[in-house]
């Protein structure tokens, strides 16, 4: 069996940046599980996984365009301090979720001046080349119910 649309895929991964620093990785006994072809993972990685068999190990570098996007200066904005609640603990590097026209995004506080806060709504990994090291652990066809739910039912999934 090879990875194609509607395949349930278990994989172990390590994600590094250009400097070789680990940005993210799956836990040893907890592979990432996703259904192929739904856009659950970044497009460049999904494309690279297409056609792979269980047991395959490979490395792939995904460009920002096919990863978390290129950085956009228009997503860096200055807002008044009063836009935050008085007791909100914000400092450079603080991240929070914000609801915008494109859905929920992660916003990072860049700088705080007297009464103004500079925030960055770019994805924290926008502009990064993503160096993935992948091991395809297991494959099977997703069930009709899983396809309907958009996720795999296994390993303690809370059924809903
Ligand atoms: Zn479900």
mmCIF file of C-alpha atoms and ligand atoms in Angstrom:
data_model
loop_
_atom_site.group_PDB
_atom_site.id
_atom_site.type_symbol
_atom_site.label_atom_id
_atom_site.label_comp_id
_atom_site.label_asym_id
_atom_site.label_seq_id
_atom_site.Cartn_x
_atom_site.Cartn_y
_atom_site.Cartn_z
ATOM 1 C CA UNK A 1 0.000 0.000 0.000
ATOM 2 C CA UNK A 2 1.172 3.493 -0.815
ATOM 3 C CA UNK A 3 0.059 6.876 0.454
ATOM 4 C CA UNK A 4 -2.746 8.339 -1.636
ATOM 5 C CA UNK A 5 -5.825 10.421 -0.952
ATOM 6 C CA UNK A 6 -7.929 9.045 1.912
ATOM 7 C CA UNK A 7 -5.047 7.034 3.377
ATOM 8 C CA UNK A 8 -4.696 7.200 7.163
ATOM 9 C CA UNK A 9 -0.993 7.809 7.780
ATOM 10 C CA UNK A 10 1.129 7.398 10.927
ATOM 11 C CA UNK A 11 4.508 9.064 10.791
ATOM 12 C CA UNK A 12 7.411 10.062 12.985
ATOM 13 C CA UNK A 13 8.986 13.375 12.130
ATOM 14 C CA UNK A 14 11.662 15.813 13.112
ATOM 15 C CA UNK A 15 11.486 19.365 11.814
ATOM 16 C CA UNK A 16 14.595 21.527 11.675
ATOM 17 C CA UNK A 17 15.276 25.044 10.438
ATOM 18 C CA UNK A 18 18.160 26.141 8.176
ATOM 19 C CA UNK A 19 20.452 26.338 11.217
ATOM 20 C CA UNK A 20 19.717 22.707 12.054
ATOM 21 C CA UNK A 21 17.814 23.543 15.236
ATOM 22 C CA UNK A 22 14.902 21.245 16.032
ATOM 23 C CA UNK A 23 11.659 23.205 15.809
ATOM 24 C CA UNK A 24 9.283 20.339 16.362
ATOM 25 C CA UNK A 25 9.253 16.557 16.510
ATOM 26 C CA UNK A 26 6.830 13.737 17.177
ATOM 27 C CA UNK A 27 7.194 11.893 20.491
ATOM 28 C CA UNK A 28 8.897 8.494 20.355
ATOM 29 C CA UNK A 29 5.801 6.374 20.716
ATOM 30 C CA UNK A 30 3.278 8.888 19.512
ATOM 31 C CA UNK A 31 3.418 9.242 15.754
ATOM 32 C CA UNK A 32 1.565 12.040 14.040
ATOM 33 C CA UNK A 33 -1.635 10.662 12.499
ATOM 34 C CA UNK A 34 -3.409 12.351 9.634
ATOM 35 C CA UNK A 35 -5.613 11.599 6.639
ATOM 36 C CA UNK A 36 -3.800 12.223 3.372
ATOM 37 C CA UNK A 37 -5.230 14.680 0.853
ATOM 38 C CA UNK A 38 -7.119 16.918 3.275
ATOM 39 C CA UNK A 39 -4.544 19.646 3.722
ATOM 40 C CA UNK A 40 -3.959 18.691 7.377
ATOM 41 C CA UNK A 41 -0.208 19.104 6.989
ATOM 42 C CA UNK A 42 1.782 21.698 5.039
ATOM 43 C CA UNK A 43 1.367 21.284 1.246
ATOM 44 C CA UNK A 44 5.037 20.573 0.509
ATOM 45 C CA UNK A 45 5.177 17.722 3.012
ATOM 46 C CA UNK A 46 1.881 16.251 1.870
ATOM 47 C CA UNK A 47 3.195 16.272 -1.700
ATOM 48 C CA UNK A 48 6.441 14.570 -0.649
ATOM 49 C CA UNK A 49 4.527 11.813 1.172
ATOM 50 C CA UNK A 50 2.398 10.935 -1.845
ATOM 51 C CA UNK A 51 3.173 7.380 -3.020
ATOM 52 C CA UNK A 52 5.392 6.462 -0.038
ATOM 53 C CA UNK A 53 5.061 3.004 1.545
ATOM 54 C CA UNK A 54 5.104 2.079 5.251
ATOM 55 C CA UNK A 55 8.651 1.786 6.562
ATOM 56 C CA UNK A 56 10.004 4.455 4.211
ATOM 57 C CA UNK A 57 12.406 6.982 5.719
ATOM 58 C CA UNK A 58 13.265 10.138 3.851
ATOM 59 C CA UNK A 59 14.251 13.780 4.178
ATOM 60 C CA UNK A 60 12.566 16.663 2.420
ATOM 61 C CA UNK A 61 13.056 20.414 2.485
ATOM 62 C CA UNK A 62 9.894 22.441 2.087
ATOM 63 C CA UNK A 63 10.069 26.086 0.974
ATOM 64 C CA UNK A 64 8.051 28.754 2.800
ATOM 65 C CA UNK A 65 5.695 28.943 -0.202
ATOM 66 C CA UNK A 66 4.782 25.291 0.347
ATOM 67 C CA UNK A 67 5.186 25.488 4.105
ATOM 68 C CA UNK A 68 3.825 28.110 6.479
ATOM 69 C CA UNK A 69 3.937 30.943 3.954
ATOM 70 C CA UNK A 70 6.274 33.829 3.278
ATOM 71 C CA UNK A 71 6.508 36.624 5.812
ATOM 72 C CA UNK A 72 4.269 39.597 5.105
ATOM 73 C CA UNK A 73 5.059 43.056 6.498
ATOM 74 C CA UNK A 74 1.386 43.967 6.367
ATOM 75 C CA UNK A 75 0.815 41.407 9.124
ATOM 76 C CA UNK A 76 3.013 43.408 11.476
ATOM 77 C CA UNK A 77 0.915 46.095 13.113
ATOM 78 C CA UNK A 78 1.004 48.552 15.953
ATOM 79 C CA UNK A 79 -2.047 48.638 18.173
ATOM 80 C CA UNK A 80 -2.826 50.703 21.264
ATOM 81 C CA UNK A 81 -2.024 49.054 24.620
ATOM 82 C CA UNK A 82 -5.692 49.541 25.445
ATOM 83 C CA UNK A 83 -6.524 46.866 22.846
ATOM 84 C CA UNK A 84 -5.368 44.376 25.496
ATOM 85 C CA UNK A 85 -7.057 43.757 28.795
ATOM 86 C CA UNK A 86 -5.486 45.674 31.670
ATOM 87 C CA UNK A 87 -4.300 42.533 33.406
ATOM 88 C CA UNK A 88 -3.065 40.847 30.240
ATOM 89 C CA UNK A 89 0.546 39.852 30.773
ATOM 90 C CA UNK A 90 2.240 40.728 27.531
ATOM 91 C CA UNK A 91 5.912 40.939 26.784
ATOM 92 C CA UNK A 92 7.962 40.489 23.632
ATOM 93 C CA UNK A 93 7.537 36.900 22.521
ATOM 94 C CA UNK A 94 4.104 36.397 24.075
ATOM 95 C CA UNK A 95 1.846 34.536 21.675
ATOM 96 C CA UNK A 96 -1.916 34.499 21.600
ATOM 97 C CA UNK A 97 -4.669 33.462 19.250
ATOM 98 C CA UNK A 98 -6.634 36.096 17.411
ATOM 99 C CA UNK A 99 -9.734 35.790 15.312
ATOM 100 C CA UNK A 100 -9.275 37.488 11.955
ATOM 101 C CA UNK A 101 -10.851 37.504 8.504
ATOM 102 C CA UNK A 102 -8.851 34.373 7.592
ATOM 103 C CA UNK A 103 -9.842 32.482 10.716
ATOM 104 C CA UNK A 104 -7.815 31.959 13.868
ATOM 105 C CA UNK A 105 -4.166 32.900 13.682
ATOM 106 C CA UNK A 106 -1.278 33.001 16.122
ATOM 107 C CA UNK A 107 -0.159 36.523 16.918
ATOM 108 C CA UNK A 108 3.206 37.261 18.505
ATOM 109 C CA UNK A 109 4.027 40.379 20.505
ATOM 110 C CA UNK A 110 7.168 41.941 19.025
ATOM 111 C CA UNK A 111 7.665 45.127 20.978
ATOM 112 C CA UNK A 112 5.954 47.156 23.658
ATOM 113 C CA UNK A 113 6.332 50.928 23.828
ATOM 114 C CA UNK A 114 4.620 53.230 26.346
ATOM 115 C CA UNK A 115 1.124 52.910 25.055
ATOM 116 C CA UNK A 116 1.586 50.944 21.878
ATOM 117 C CA UNK A 117 2.169 47.287 21.167
ATOM 118 C CA UNK A 118 3.681 45.937 17.943
ATOM 119 C CA UNK A 119 2.224 42.578 17.000
ATOM 120 C CA UNK A 120 3.096 40.121 14.244
ATOM 121 C CA UNK A 121 0.352 37.922 12.789
ATOM 122 C CA UNK A 122 2.680 35.956 10.535
ATOM 123 C CA UNK A 123 2.772 32.258 11.370
ATOM 124 C CA UNK A 124 5.738 31.738 13.732
ATOM 125 C CA UNK A 125 7.339 29.526 11.041
ATOM 126 C CA UNK A 126 6.493 31.806 8.095
ATOM 127 C CA UNK A 127 9.528 32.440 5.909
ATOM 128 C CA UNK A 128 11.348 29.354 7.216
ATOM 129 C CA UNK A 129 12.633 26.527 5.056
ATOM 130 C CA UNK A 130 11.312 23.402 6.741
ATOM 131 C CA UNK A 131 13.753 20.492 6.863
ATOM 132 C CA UNK A 132 11.747 17.374 7.639
ATOM 133 C CA UNK A 133 13.098 13.954 8.512
ATOM 134 C CA UNK A 134 10.256 11.491 8.081
ATOM 135 C CA UNK A 135 9.575 7.864 8.836
ATOM 136 C CA UNK A 136 6.305 6.449 7.547
ATOM 137 C CA UNK A 137 5.233 4.097 10.344
ATOM 138 C CA UNK A 138 1.903 2.681 9.272
ATOM 139 C CA UNK A 139 -0.795 3.067 6.642
ATOM 140 C CA UNK A 140 -4.347 1.960 6.123
ATOM 141 C CA UNK A 141 -7.365 3.216 4.241
ATOM 142 C CA UNK A 142 -9.408 5.712 6.247
ATOM 143 C CA UNK A 143 -12.940 4.524 7.053
ATOM 144 C CA UNK A 144 -15.963 6.399 5.703
ATOM 145 C CA UNK A 145 -16.669 7.620 9.237
ATOM 146 C CA UNK A 146 -13.126 8.917 9.630
ATOM 147 C CA UNK A 147 -13.382 10.716 6.314
ATOM 148 C CA UNK A 148 -16.620 12.278 7.437
ATOM 149 C CA UNK A 149 -15.045 13.439 10.712
ATOM 150 C CA UNK A 150 -11.804 14.451 9.031
ATOM 151 C CA UNK A 151 -9.605 12.543 11.507
ATOM 152 C CA UNK A 152 -8.448 9.059 12.414
ATOM 153 C CA UNK A 153 -10.178 7.069 15.166
ATOM 154 C CA UNK A 154 -7.458 5.292 17.087
ATOM 155 C CA UNK A 155 -5.128 5.689 20.008
ATOM 156 C CA UNK A 156 -7.426 7.266 22.567
ATOM 157 C CA UNK A 157 -9.288 9.500 20.178
ATOM 158 C CA UNK A 158 -12.235 11.020 21.964
ATOM 159 C CA UNK A 159 -15.089 9.984 19.776
ATOM 160 C CA UNK A 160 -17.588 12.673 18.832
HETATM 161 ZN ZN1 LIG B 1 -14.311 11.462 15.237
#
